[in-house]
CSV table of C-alpha atoms in Angstrom, one decimal:
chain,number,residue,atom,x,y,z
A,1,UNK,CA,-12.3,31.5,-59.9
A,2,UNK,CA,-9.7,33.0,-62.3
A,3,UNK,CA,-7.2,30.3,-63.3
A,4,UNK,CA,-3.5,31.3,-63.1
A,5,UNK,CA,-1.1,29.0,-64.9
A,6,UNK,CA,2.6,29.3,-64.1
A,7,UNK,CA,5.0,27.8,-66.7
A,8,UNK,CA,8.2,26.7,-64.9
A,9,UNK,CA,9.0,26.1,-61.2
A,10,UNK,CA,12.5,27.8,-61.1
A,11,UNK,CA,13.3,30.9,-59.2
A,12,UNK,CA,10.8,33.2,-60.7
A,13,UNK,CA,8.0,30.6,-61.0
A,14,UNK,CA,8.5,29.2,-57.5
A,15,UNK,CA,8.6,32.6,-55.8
A,16,UNK,CA,5.6,33.8,-57.8
A,17,UNK,CA,3.5,30.8,-56.6
A,18,UNK,CA,4.9,31.0,-53.1
A,19,UNK,CA,3.9,34.7,-52.7
A,20,UNK,CA,0.6,34.2,-54.4
A,21,UNK,CA,-0.3,31.6,-51.7
A,22,UNK,CA,0.5,34.2,-49.1
A,23,UNK,CA,-1.3,37.2,-50.6
A,24,UNK,CA,-4.3,35.8,-52.4
A,25,UNK,CA,-7.5,35.6,-50.4
A,26,UNK,CA,-9.3,32.2,-50.1
A,27,UNK,CA,-11.2,31.5,-53.3
A,28,UNK,CA,-9.7,34.5,-55.1
A,29,UNK,CA,-7.8,32.5,-57.7
A,30,UNK,CA,-6.8,29.0,-58.6
A,31,UNK,CA,-3.0,28.6,-59.1
A,32,UNK,CA,-1.3,25.8,-61.1
A,33,UNK,CA,2.5,25.3,-61.6
A,34,UNK,CA,3.8,23.1,-64.4
A,35,UNK,CA,7.4,21.8,-64.2
A,36,UNK,CA,8.9,18.4,-65.0
A,37,UNK,CA,11.1,18.5,-61.9
A,38,UNK,CA,9.7,18.2,-58.3
A,39,UNK,CA,12.1,20.9,-57.0
A,40,UNK,CA,13.6,24.3,-57.6
A,41,UNK,CA,17.4,24.4,-57.9
A,42,UNK,CA,19.3,27.1,-56.1
A,43,UNK,CA,21.9,27.5,-58.9
A,44,UNK,CA,24.5,29.7,-57.0
A,45,UNK,CA,25.2,26.6,-55.0
A,46,UNK,CA,26.0,24.4,-57.9
A,47,UNK,CA,29.8,25.0,-57.9
A,48,UNK,CA,29.9,24.0,-54.2
A,49,UNK,CA,27.8,20.9,-54.9
A,50,UNK,CA,30.3,20.0,-57.6
A,51,UNK,CA,33.2,20.5,-55.1
A,52,UNK,CA,31.5,18.4,-52.4
A,53,UNK,CA,31.0,21.4,-50.0
A,54,UNK,CA,27.1,21.1,-50.1
A,55,UNK,CA,25.0,18.0,-50.1
A,56,UNK,CA,23.1,18.0,-53.5
A,57,UNK,CA,19.6,17.6,-51.8
A,58,UNK,CA,20.3,20.7,-49.7
A,59,UNK,CA,20.7,22.8,-52.8
A,60,UNK,CA,17.2,22.2,-54.1
A,61,UNK,CA,13.8,23.2,-52.7
A,62,UNK,CA,10.9,20.7,-52.9
A,63,UNK,CA,8.0,22.3,-54.7
A,64,UNK,CA,5.2,20.2,-53.1
A,65,UNK,CA,6.6,20.7,-49.6
A,66,UNK,CA,6.5,24.5,-49.8
A,67,UNK,CA,3.5,25.1,-52.1
A,68,UNK,CA,0.6,23.8,-50.0
A,69,UNK,CA,-2.3,25.5,-51.8
A,70,UNK,CA,-1.0,25.3,-55.4
A,71,UNK,CA,-1.9,22.6,-57.9
A,72,UNK,CA,1.3,20.9,-59.1
A,73,UNK,CA,1.6,19.2,-62.5
A,74,UNK,CA,4.7,17.2,-63.2
A,75,UNK,CA,5.2,17.8,-66.9
A,76,UNK,CA,6.1,20.3,-69.6
A,77,UNK,CA,4.2,23.0,-71.4
A,78,UNK,CA,4.9,22.2,-75.1
A,79,UNK,CA,2.7,25.0,-76.6
A,80,UNK,CA,0.7,28.1,-75.7
A,81,UNK,CA,-2.2,29.6,-77.7
A,82,UNK,CA,-2.9,32.8,-75.9
A,83,UNK,CA,-5.5,33.7,-78.5
A,84,UNK,CA,-7.6,30.9,-77.1
A,85,UNK,CA,-6.0,31.0,-73.6
A,86,UNK,CA,-5.0,27.3,-73.7
A,87,UNK,CA,-1.7,25.6,-73.0
A,88,UNK,CA,-0.7,22.1,-74.3
A,89,UNK,CA,0.7,20.1,-71.4
A,90,UNK,CA,2.7,16.8,-71.7
A,91,UNK,CA,2.8,15.2,-68.3
A,92,UNK,CA,5.6,12.9,-67.0
A,93,UNK,CA,3.0,10.1,-67.0
A,94,UNK,CA,2.7,10.3,-70.8
A,95,UNK,CA,-0.7,12.1,-71.0
A,96,UNK,CA,-1.2,15.2,-73.2
A,97,UNK,CA,-4.1,17.7,-72.9
A,98,UNK,CA,-5.1,21.3,-73.3
A,99,UNK,CA,-5.2,23.3,-70.1
A,100,UNK,CA,-7.4,26.4,-70.0
A,101,UNK,CA,-6.3,29.5,-68.1
A,102,UNK,CA,-7.2,33.2,-67.5
A,103,UNK,CA,-3.7,34.5,-66.6
A,104,UNK,CA,-0.5,32.9,-67.7
A,105,UNK,CA,2.9,33.4,-66.1
A,106,UNK,CA,5.9,32.4,-68.3
A,107,UNK,CA,8.9,31.7,-66.1
A,108,UNK,CA,10.5,28.8,-68.0
A,109,UNK,CA,14.1,29.9,-67.3
A,110,UNK,CA,17.1,29.3,-69.5
A,111,UNK,CA,19.3,26.5,-70.9
A,112,UNK,CA,23.0,26.3,-71.7
A,113,UNK,CA,23.9,28.2,-74.9
A,114,UNK,CA,26.4,26.3,-77.0
A,115,UNK,CA,28.0,26.8,-80.4
A,116,UNK,CA,28.5,24.2,-83.2
A,117,UNK,CA,32.0,23.4,-82.1
A,118,UNK,CA,33.0,19.8,-83.0
A,119,UNK,CA,32.9,17.5,-80.0
A,120,UNK,CA,31.2,19.8,-77.5
A,121,UNK,CA,27.7,18.2,-77.7
A,122,UNK,CA,29.3,14.7,-77.2
A,123,UNK,CA,32.0,15.4,-74.7
A,124,UNK,CA,31.1,18.5,-72.6
A,125,UNK,CA,28.7,18.9,-69.6
A,126,UNK,CA,26.9,22.0,-68.5
A,127,UNK,CA,26.3,23.5,-65.0
A,128,UNK,CA,22.6,24.4,-65.0
A,129,UNK,CA,21.2,21.5,-63.0
A,130,UNK,CA,21.8,19.7,-59.8
A,131,UNK,CA,22.3,16.5,-61.8
A,132,UNK,CA,25.2,18.0,-63.8
A,133,UNK,CA,26.9,19.3,-60.6
A,134,UNK,CA,26.7,15.9,-59.0
A,135,UNK,CA,28.0,14.2,-62.1
A,136,UNK,CA,31.0,16.5,-62.2
A,137,UNK,CA,31.9,15.7,-58.6
A,138,UNK,CA,31.5,11.9,-59.2
A,139,UNK,CA,33.6,12.1,-62.4
A,140,UNK,CA,36.5,13.7,-60.6
A,141,UNK,CA,36.4,11.1,-57.8
A,142,UNK,CA,36.2,8.2,-60.2
A,143,UNK,CA,39.0,9.5,-62.4
A,144,UNK,CA,41.2,9.9,-59.3
A,145,UNK,CA,40.5,6.2,-58.4
A,146,UNK,CA,41.5,5.2,-61.9
A,147,UNK,CA,44.6,7.4,-62.2
A,148,UNK,CA,45.9,6.2,-58.8
A,149,UNK,CA,46.3,2.7,-60.4
A,150,UNK,CA,48.0,3.8,-63.6
A,151,UNK,CA,51.6,4.6,-64.5
A,152,UNK,CA,52.4,8.2,-65.7
A,153,UNK,CA,51.4,8.7,-69.3
A,154,UNK,CA,48.9,10.4,-71.6
A,155,UNK,CA,45.8,8.4,-70.4
A,156,UNK,CA,46.6,9.3,-66.8
A,157,UNK,CA,47.1,13.0,-67.7
A,158,UNK,CA,43.7,12.9,-69.5
A,159,UNK,CA,42.0,11.7,-66.3
A,160,UNK,CA,43.6,14.4,-64.2
A,161,UNK,CA,42.9,17.3,-66.5
A,162,UNK,CA,39.9,19.6,-65.9
A,163,UNK,CA,38.8,22.1,-68.6
A,164,UNK,CA,36.2,24.9,-68.0
A,165,UNK,CA,34.9,26.9,-71.0
A,166,UNK,CA,33.6,30.4,-70.1
A,167,UNK,CA,35.1,33.0,-67.7
A,168,UNK,CA,31.9,34.5,-66.3
A,169,UNK,CA,30.8,34.1,-62.6
A,170,UNK,CA,29.6,30.5,-63.0
A,171,UNK,CA,32.7,29.4,-64.9
A,172,UNK,CA,35.2,31.0,-62.5
A,173,UNK,CA,33.4,29.8,-59.4
A,174,UNK,CA,33.2,26.1,-60.5
A,175,UNK,CA,36.8,26.3,-61.8
A,176,UNK,CA,38.1,27.7,-58.5
A,177,UNK,CA,36.0,25.4,-56.3
A,178,UNK,CA,37.2,22.3,-58.2
A,179,UNK,CA,40.8,23.4,-58.0
A,180,UNK,CA,40.3,23.6,-54.2
A,181,UNK,CA,38.5,20.2,-54.1
A,182,UNK,CA,41.2,18.5,-56.1
A,183,UNK,CA,44.0,20.0,-54.0
A,184,UNK,CA,42.3,18.6,-50.9
A,185,UNK,CA,41.8,15.2,-52.5
A,186,UNK,CA,45.6,14.7,-53.1
A,187,UNK,CA,46.2,13.9,-49.4
A,188,UNK,CA,44.0,10.8,-49.8
A,189,UNK,CA,45.8,9.6,-52.9
A,190,UNK,CA,49.6,9.2,-52.2
A,191,UNK,CA,50.0,7.9,-55.8
A,192,UNK,CA,49.0,11.4,-57.2
A,193,UNK,CA,51.0,14.6,-56.7
A,194,UNK,CA,49.8,18.2,-57.0
A,195,UNK,CA,51.8,18.6,-60.2
A,196,UNK,CA,50.0,15.7,-61.8
A,197,UNK,CA,46.7,17.6,-61.8
A,198,UNK,CA,46.0,20.2,-64.6
A,199,UNK,CA,43.3,22.9,-64.7
A,200,UNK,CA,42.6,25.0,-67.8
A,201,UNK,CA,40.0,27.8,-68.2
A,202,UNK,CA,39.2,29.0,-71.7
A,203,UNK,CA,37.8,32.5,-72.2
A,204,UNK,CA,37.2,34.2,-75.6
A,205,UNK,CA,37.3,37.7,-74.2
A,206,UNK,CA,40.4,39.5,-72.8
A,207,UNK,CA,39.2,39.4,-69.2
A,208,UNK,CA,37.1,37.3,-66.8
A,209,UNK,CA,34.2,38.2,-64.5
A,210,UNK,CA,32.9,41.4,-66.2
A,211,UNK,CA,30.7,42.0,-63.1
A,212,UNK,CA,33.7,43.1,-61.1
A,213,UNK,CA,36.4,45.7,-61.7
A,214,UNK,CA,39.4,44.9,-63.9
A,215,UNK,CA,41.7,45.2,-60.9
A,216,UNK,CA,39.6,42.6,-59.0
A,217,UNK,CA,39.5,40.2,-62.0
A,218,UNK,CA,43.3,40.4,-62.3
A,219,UNK,CA,43.6,39.5,-58.6
A,220,UNK,CA,41.4,36.4,-59.2
A,221,UNK,CA,43.7,35.4,-62.1
A,222,UNK,CA,46.8,35.8,-60.0
A,223,UNK,CA,45.2,33.9,-57.1
A,224,UNK,CA,44.3,30.9,-59.4
A,225,UNK,CA,47.7,30.9,-61.0
A,226,UNK,CA,49.3,30.5,-57.6
A,227,UNK,CA,47.1,27.5,-57.0
A,228,UNK,CA,48.2,25.7,-60.1
A,229,UNK,CA,45.4,26.7,-62.5
A,230,UNK,CA,45.9,28.2,-66.0
A,231,UNK,CA,43.5,30.8,-67.6
A,232,UNK,CA,43.6,31.2,-71.4
A,233,UNK,CA,42.4,34.7,-72.3
A,234,UNK,CA,41.5,35.8,-75.9
A,235,UNK,CA,41.3,32.1,-76.7
A,236,UNK,CA,38.5,30.1,-78.3
A,237,UNK,CA,37.8,26.4,-78.2
A,238,UNK,CA,38.1,25.0,-81.7
A,239,UNK,CA,37.4,21.3,-81.1
A,240,UNK,CA,36.8,18.8,-78.4
A,241,UNK,CA,36.4,15.6,-80.5
A,242,UNK,CA,37.1,12.5,-78.4
A,243,UNK,CA,38.2,14.7,-75.5
A,244,UNK,CA,41.1,16.2,-77.4
A,245,UNK,CA,40.9,20.0,-76.6
A,246,UNK,CA,42.2,22.2,-79.5
A,247,UNK,CA,42.5,25.9,-78.9
A,248,UNK,CA,42.6,28.8,-81.3
A,249,UNK,CA,46.2,29.5,-80.1
A,250,UNK,CA,47.4,26.2,-81.4
A,251,UNK,CA,47.6,24.5,-78.0
A,252,UNK,CA,46.2,21.0,-77.6
A,253,UNK,CA,45.7,18.6,-74.7
A,254,UNK,CA,43.3,15.8,-73.7
A,255,UNK,CA,40.7,16.0,-70.9
A,256,UNK,CA,38.1,13.6,-69.6
A,257,UNK,CA,36.1,16.5,-68.0
A,258,UNK,CA,35.1,19.5,-70.1
A,259,UNK,CA,32.6,21.9,-68.4
A,260,UNK,CA,30.7,24.4,-70.5
A,261,UNK,CA,29.6,27.6,-68.8
A,262,UNK,CA,29.8,30.0,-71.8
A,263,UNK,CA,26.4,31.6,-71.5
A,264,UNK,CA,22.7,30.8,-71.4
A,265,UNK,CA,19.7,31.3,-73.7
A,266,UNK,CA,16.0,31.5,-73.1
A,267,UNK,CA,14.1,28.2,-72.9
A,268,UNK,CA,13.2,27.0,-76.5
A,269,UNK,CA,9.6,26.3,-75.4
A,270,UNK,CA,8.8,29.9,-76.4
A,271,UNK,CA,9.0,28.9,-80.0
A,272,UNK,CA,5.8,26.9,-79.5
A,273,UNK,CA,3.7,29.9,-78.5
A,274,UNK,CA,2.0,32.9,-80.1
A,275,UNK,CA,3.5,35.3,-77.5
A,276,UNK,CA,5.8,38.1,-78.7
A,277,UNK,CA,9.5,37.3,-78.7
A,278,UNK,CA,12.4,39.6,-79.2
A,279,UNK,CA,15.5,39.0,-81.4
A,280,UNK,CA,17.4,36.9,-78.8
A,281,UNK,CA,14.5,34.5,-78.3
A,282,UNK,CA,13.3,36.1,-75.0
A,283,UNK,CA,9.7,37.0,-74.1
A,284,UNK,CA,9.0,40.7,-74.6
A,285,UNK,CA,7.8,42.2,-71.3
A,286,UNK,CA,7.4,45.7,-69.9
A,287,UNK,CA,9.1,46.8,-66.7
A,288,UNK,CA,5.9,45.9,-64.8
A,289,UNK,CA,6.4,42.3,-66.1
A,290,UNK,CA,3.3,42.3,-68.4
A,291,UNK,CA,3.9,40.9,-71.8
A,292,UNK,CA,4.0,43.5,-74.5
A,293,UNK,CA,3.4,43.0,-78.3
A,294,UNK,CA,3.5,45.4,-81.2
A,295,UNK,CA,0.0,46.6,-80.4
A,296,UNK,CA,0.6,47.1,-76.7
A,297,UNK,CA,0.0,45.1,-73.6
A,298,UNK,CA,-1.0,41.4,-74.0
A,299,UNK,CA,-3.8,41.1,-71.5
A,300,UNK,CA,-3.5,38.1,-69.1
A,301,UNK,CA,0.2,37.3,-69.9
A,302,UNK,CA,3.2,37.9,-67.7
A,303,UNK,CA,6.9,37.0,-67.8
A,304,UNK,CA,9.9,37.1,-65.5
A,305,UNK,CA,13.3,35.5,-65.0
A,306,UNK,CA,15.8,34.3,-67.5
A,307,UNK,CA,13.2,33.6,-70.2
A,308,UNK,CA,12.1,37.3,-70.3
A,309,UNK,CA,13.8,40.5,-71.6
A,310,UNK,CA,13.0,42.7,-68.5
A,311,UNK,CA,14.0,46.3,-68.9
A,312,UNK,CA,16.6,47.4,-66.4
A,313,UNK,CA,15.4,50.8,-65.3
A,314,UNK,CA,18.7,51.5,-63.4
A,315,UNK,CA,20.6,51.7,-66.7
A,316,UNK,CA,23.1,49.1,-65.5
A,317,UNK,CA,21.9,46.1,-67.5
A,318,UNK,CA,23.4,44.6,-70.6
A,319,UNK,CA,21.7,46.2,-73.7
A,320,UNK,CA,19.2,47.9,-71.4
A,321,UNK,CA,17.9,44.6,-69.9
A,322,UNK,CA,18.3,42.8,-66.6
A,323,UNK,CA,21.1,40.2,-66.7
A,324,UNK,CA,19.9,36.6,-66.3
A,325,UNK,CA,20.8,35.8,-62.7
A,326,UNK,CA,19.2,34.6,-59.5
A,327,UNK,CA,19.3,38.0,-57.9
A,328,UNK,CA,16.9,39.4,-60.5
A,329,UNK,CA,14.7,36.3,-60.9
A,330,UNK,CA,13.9,36.1,-57.2
A,331,UNK,CA,12.9,39.7,-56.9
A,332,UNK,CA,11.0,39.7,-60.1
A,333,UNK,CA,9.0,36.7,-58.9
A,334,UNK,CA,8.0,38.5,-55.7
A,335,UNK,CA,6.9,41.6,-57.7
A,336,UNK,CA,5.1,39.5,-60.2
A,337,UNK,CA,2.9,37.9,-57.5
A,338,UNK,CA,2.1,41.4,-56.1
A,339,UNK,CA,1.2,42.7,-59.6
A,340,UNK,CA,-1.0,39.7,-60.4
A,341,UNK,CA,-2.9,40.2,-57.1
A,342,UNK,CA,-3.2,43.9,-57.8
A,343,UNK,CA,-4.6,43.3,-61.3
A,344,UNK,CA,-7.2,40.8,-60.0
A,345,UNK,CA,-8.3,43.5,-57.6
A,346,UNK,CA,-8.4,46.3,-60.1
A,347,UNK,CA,-5.4,48.0,-58.5
A,348,UNK,CA,-2.3,49.6,-60.1
A,349,UNK,CA,0.8,47.5,-60.9
A,350,UNK,CA,4.4,48.5,-60.1
A,351,UNK,CA,7.5,48.5,-62.3
A,352,UNK,CA,10.5,46.4,-61.5
A,353,UNK,CA,13.5,48.4,-60.2
A,354,UNK,CA,16.5,46.9,-58.6
A,355,UNK,CA,19.9,48.4,-58.5
A,356,UNK,CA,22.7,45.8,-58.2
A,357,UNK,CA,24.3,46.2,-54.8
A,358,UNK,CA,27.3,44.2,-55.8
A,359,UNK,CA,28.7,40.8,-56.8
A,360,UNK,CA,30.1,38.1,-54.6
A,361,UNK,CA,31.8,34.9,-55.6
A,362,UNK,CA,33.3,31.9,-53.8
A,363,UNK,CA,36.6,30.7,-55.1
A,364,UNK,CA,37.2,27.6,-52.9
A,365,UNK,CA,37.4,27.1,-49.2
A,366,UNK,CA,38.5,30.3,-47.5
A,367,UNK,CA,38.8,32.3,-50.7
A,368,UNK,CA,36.3,34.7,-52.2
A,369,UNK,CA,35.8,38.1,-53.8
A,370,UNK,CA,33.2,40.8,-53.3
A,371,UNK,CA,32.7,43.9,-55.4
A,372,UNK,CA,30.3,46.8,-54.7
A,373,UNK,CA,31.0,49.9,-56.7
A,374,UNK,CA,34.6,50.8,-56.2
A,375,UNK,CA,34.8,48.7,-53.0
A,376,UNK,CA,36.5,45.4,-53.4
A,377,UNK,CA,37.0,42.8,-50.7
A,378,UNK,CA,39.2,39.7,-51.4
A,379,UNK,CA,40.2,36.6,-49.6
A,380,UNK,CA,38.7,35.2,-46.4
A,381,UNK,CA,36.4,38.1,-45.5
A,382,UNK,CA,34.8,37.9,-49.0
A,383,UNK,CA,34.4,34.2,-48.6
A,384,UNK,CA,32.4,34.7,-45.4
A,385,UNK,CA,30.3,37.4,-47.2
A,386,UNK,CA,29.6,34.9,-50.0
A,387,UNK,CA,28.4,32.2,-47.7
A,388,UNK,CA,26.5,34.6,-45.5
A,389,UNK,CA,24.6,36.1,-48.5
A,390,UNK,CA,23.7,32.9,-50.2
A,391,UNK,CA,22.9,31.1,-47.0
A,392,UNK,CA,20.3,33.7,-46.2
A,393,UNK,CA,19.1,33.9,-49.8
A,394,UNK,CA,18.2,30.2,-49.9
A,395,UNK,CA,14.4,29.9,-49.8
A,396,UNK,CA,12.8,28.8,-46.6
A,397,UNK,CA,14.3,28.4,-43.1
A,398,UNK,CA,14.2,24.6,-43.5
A,399,UNK,CA,16.7,24.8,-46.4
A,400,UNK,CA,18.8,27.5,-44.8
A,401,UNK,CA,19.4,25.3,-41.8
A,402,UNK,CA,20.3,22.3,-43.9
A,403,UNK,CA,22.9,24.2,-45.9
A,404,UNK,CA,24.4,26.0,-42.9
A,405,UNK,CA,24.5,22.8,-40.8
A,406,UNK,CA,26.3,21.1,-43.7
A,407,UNK,CA,28.9,23.8,-43.7
A,408,UNK,CA,29.4,23.4,-40.0
A,409,UNK,CA,29.8,19.7,-40.4
A,410,UNK,CA,32.4,20.1,-43.2
A,411,UNK,CA,34.4,22.5,-41.0
A,412,UNK,CA,34.9,19.9,-38.3
A,413,UNK,CA,34.7,16.7,-40.4
A,414,UNK,CA,36.0,17.8,-43.8
A,415,UNK,CA,34.3,17.3,-47.2
A,416,UNK,CA,32.8,13.9,-48.0
A,417,UNK,CA,34.9,12.5,-50.9
A,418,UNK,CA,32.9,9.4,-51.8
A,419,UNK,CA,31.6,9.0,-55.4
A,420,UNK,CA,28.1,7.6,-56.0
A,421,UNK,CA,28.5,7.3,-59.8
A,422,UNK,CA,27.2,3.7,-59.5
A,423,UNK,CA,23.8,5.2,-58.8
A,424,UNK,CA,23.4,5.9,-62.6
A,425,UNK,CA,23.0,2.1,-63.1
A,426,UNK,CA,21.5,1.0,-59.7
A,427,UNK,CA,20.4,-2.4,-60.9
A,428,UNK,CA,23.8,-3.5,-62.3
A,429,UNK,CA,24.9,-5.6,-59.3
A,430,UNK,CA,21.4,-7.1,-58.8
A,431,UNK,CA,21.2,-8.1,-62.5
A,432,UNK,CA,24.7,-9.6,-62.5
A,433,UNK,CA,23.9,-12.1,-59.7
A,434,UNK,CA,20.2,-12.6,-60.0
A,435,UNK,CA,19.0,-16.1,-60.7
A,436,UNK,CA,17.1,-16.7,-63.9
A,437,UNK,CA,15.0,-19.6,-65.1
A,438,UNK,CA,16.8,-22.3,-67.0
A,439,UNK,CA,16.1,-22.4,-70.7
A,440,UNK,CA,13.4,-24.8,-71.7
A,441,UNK,CA,14.5,-28.3,-72.8
A,442,UNK,CA,14.3,-28.9,-76.6
A,443,UNK,CA,11.1,-30.7,-77.7
A,444,UNK,CA,11.3,-34.4,-78.6
A,445,UNK,CA,11.4,-35.2,-82.3
A,446,UNK,CA,8.0,-36.3,-83.6
A,447,UNK,CA,7.5,-40.1,-84.3
A,448,UNK,CA,7.1,-40.6,-88.1
A,449,UNK,CA,3.8,-42.3,-89.0
A,450,UNK,CA,3.7,-46.0,-89.9
A,451,UNK,CA,2.6,-46.6,-93.4
A,452,UNK,CA,1.1,-50.1,-92.8
A,453,UNK,CA,0.8,-52.6,-90.0
A,454,UNK,CA,3.2,-55.5,-89.9
A,455,UNK,CA,3.7,-58.5,-87.7
A,456,UNK,CA,5.2,-57.6,-84.4
A,457,UNK,CA,7.3,-60.7,-84.5
A,458,UNK,CA,8.0,-62.5,-87.7
A,459,UNK,CA,8.1,-65.8,-85.9
A,460,UNK,CA,4.6,-65.4,-84.4
A,461,UNK,CA,2.2,-65.2,-87.3
A,462,UNK,CA,-1.0,-63.3,-86.7
A,463,UNK,CA,0.6,-61.0,-84.1
A,464,UNK,CA,0.3,-57.4,-85.3
A,465,UNK,CA,1.1,-54.0,-83.7
A,466,UNK,CA,1.2,-50.4,-84.8
A,467,UNK,CA,3.9,-49.6,-82.2
A,468,UNK,CA,7.6,-49.8,-83.1
A,469,UNK,CA,9.2,-53.0,-82.0
A,470,UNK,CA,11.4,-52.8,-78.9
A,471,UNK,CA,14.7,-54.6,-79.2
A,472,UNK,CA,16.7,-56.5,-76.7
A,473,UNK,CA,19.6,-58.8,-76.6
A,474,UNK,CA,19.4,-62.4,-75.2
A,475,UNK,CA,22.5,-64.5,-75.2
A,476,UNK,CA,24.1,-62.1,-77.6
A,477,UNK,CA,21.3,-62.3,-80.1
A,478,UNK,CA,19.0,-59.3,-80.9
A,479,UNK,CA,15.3,-59.8,-80.2
A,480,UNK,CA,12.2,-57.7,-80.6
A,481,UNK,CA,9.0,-57.1,-78.7
A,482,UNK,CA,6.0,-55.0,-79.7
A,483,UNK,CA,5.1,-54.1,-76.1
A,484,UNK,CA,5.8,-50.5,-75.1
A,485,UNK,CA,7.1,-51.7,-71.7
A,486,UNK,CA,9.4,-54.2,-73.5
A,487,UNK,CA,9.0,-57.4,-71.5
A,488,UNK,CA,11.6,-60.1,-71.6
A,489,UNK,CA,12.6,-60.6,-75.2
A,490,UNK,CA,12.3,-63.9,-77.0
A,491,UNK,CA,15.4,-65.7,-78.1
A,492,UNK,CA,15.7,-67.0,-81.7
A,493,UNK,CA,18.3,-69.6,-80.6
A,494,UNK,CA,16.9,-73.2,-80.6
A,495,UNK,CA,15.7,-74.2,-77.2
A,496,UNK,CA,17.5,-76.7,-75.0
A,497,UNK,CA,15.7,-79.8,-73.8
A,498,UNK,CA,15.1,-78.2,-70.4
A,499,UNK,CA,13.7,-75.2,-72.1
A,500,UNK,CA,11.4,-77.3,-74.4
A,501,UNK,CA,9.7,-78.8,-71.3
A,502,UNK,CA,8.8,-75.3,-70.0
A,503,UNK,CA,5.2,-74.2,-70.3
A,504,UNK,CA,4.4,-72.3,-73.4
A,505,UNK,CA,4.6,-68.5,-73.1
A,506,UNK,CA,7.6,-68.4,-70.7
């Protein structure tokens, strides 16, 4: 059978494998997915996970649970030699080998794009993974616990200050969701007032959310300002060393939580391949998702999602390419599966064409914004539209029900505001109180060798022993005996008459 190797189990990779299982005939092809994680993360839910509105496990889709016919390899593809049609795989178990394939699908996704700003690599956290979203939530809760026990001052302000860098959709959503989350937390902390909390968003451009109209973006800024949040436009982050945030405007403040959402870039794994890459480091593909080099189509190679520069035939993309978001990745994955099946059967492939129907964002409980063309909806109706769209877009009914049921529970019971940061070191308590073996007793000092034998008792000629003489005291006088058990010692004091009559040897 032809071997199909899918690199990456994110949106595009998961949907490609999912649909291949549906459309391939039995025995038509062998499909393998390589990803270091056992799940696909639905990234539009990460802001709500950070704000405690969605249970972290509900925002991910188990790969093995939903890919029943696909071979799953937990590991990374570290290199691709398409000339020999082999991929180097490093498994999570530590093994490395060369995997042969007939068709390769590169859907390795993207990673956070940062700049060499002092302190960012050491102090900031991204928002690309479920682990990052959970850590953000836990950090806020732990900082509240600490700040509630502290007197007003710089260290307390540092704990209660949240900074988000980047004013795109991801940045605005997590910024607004966390503002909503913190506002709700204050009722549980009488020691902390609303004015004690500080929120700053830093955006290098002169506006936020370029996917919506300028009028709508200004409404978002005004809404956030009324909720106690500050947005710094035309402002760059100059330094974040030791948590001290320095801006290009000259402003400076300290923060214990700096979230970086200022863009993404294609997965660096492409550098270890012989596949064609464009100037921004993305895989070069045609509109039908086949990889294209300088000499034309690269047979047996496909690409989709954030890692690929897919032409936007609608003319609405940035620089003529589809923007890296879930909306495109999901649809490209579905088309990619259809085109692979068609190519295996000698049928024609189709080009990817999707016109953006609009953008929707959640800005905290009960607040949202929706933009489609000139139509803009704000507030509660847009919030319902946001939850309705993403609730239905979540893969599989099993995951849809978990997410929606969680929303219903939160509506009646409120958000769960318990931190589980201790899970990072789960053995700490066990190690602290666990019994350990006592240290071994020091070894006894060796007995020095005796140079020559000598009488055991100078008063008993002819009595010799190689053992050291034992000493005792009789009637206040020291006595010696060569026996190891040290029997009654002999006295050197002259005997009395009664003692002289005693049998010899007593």
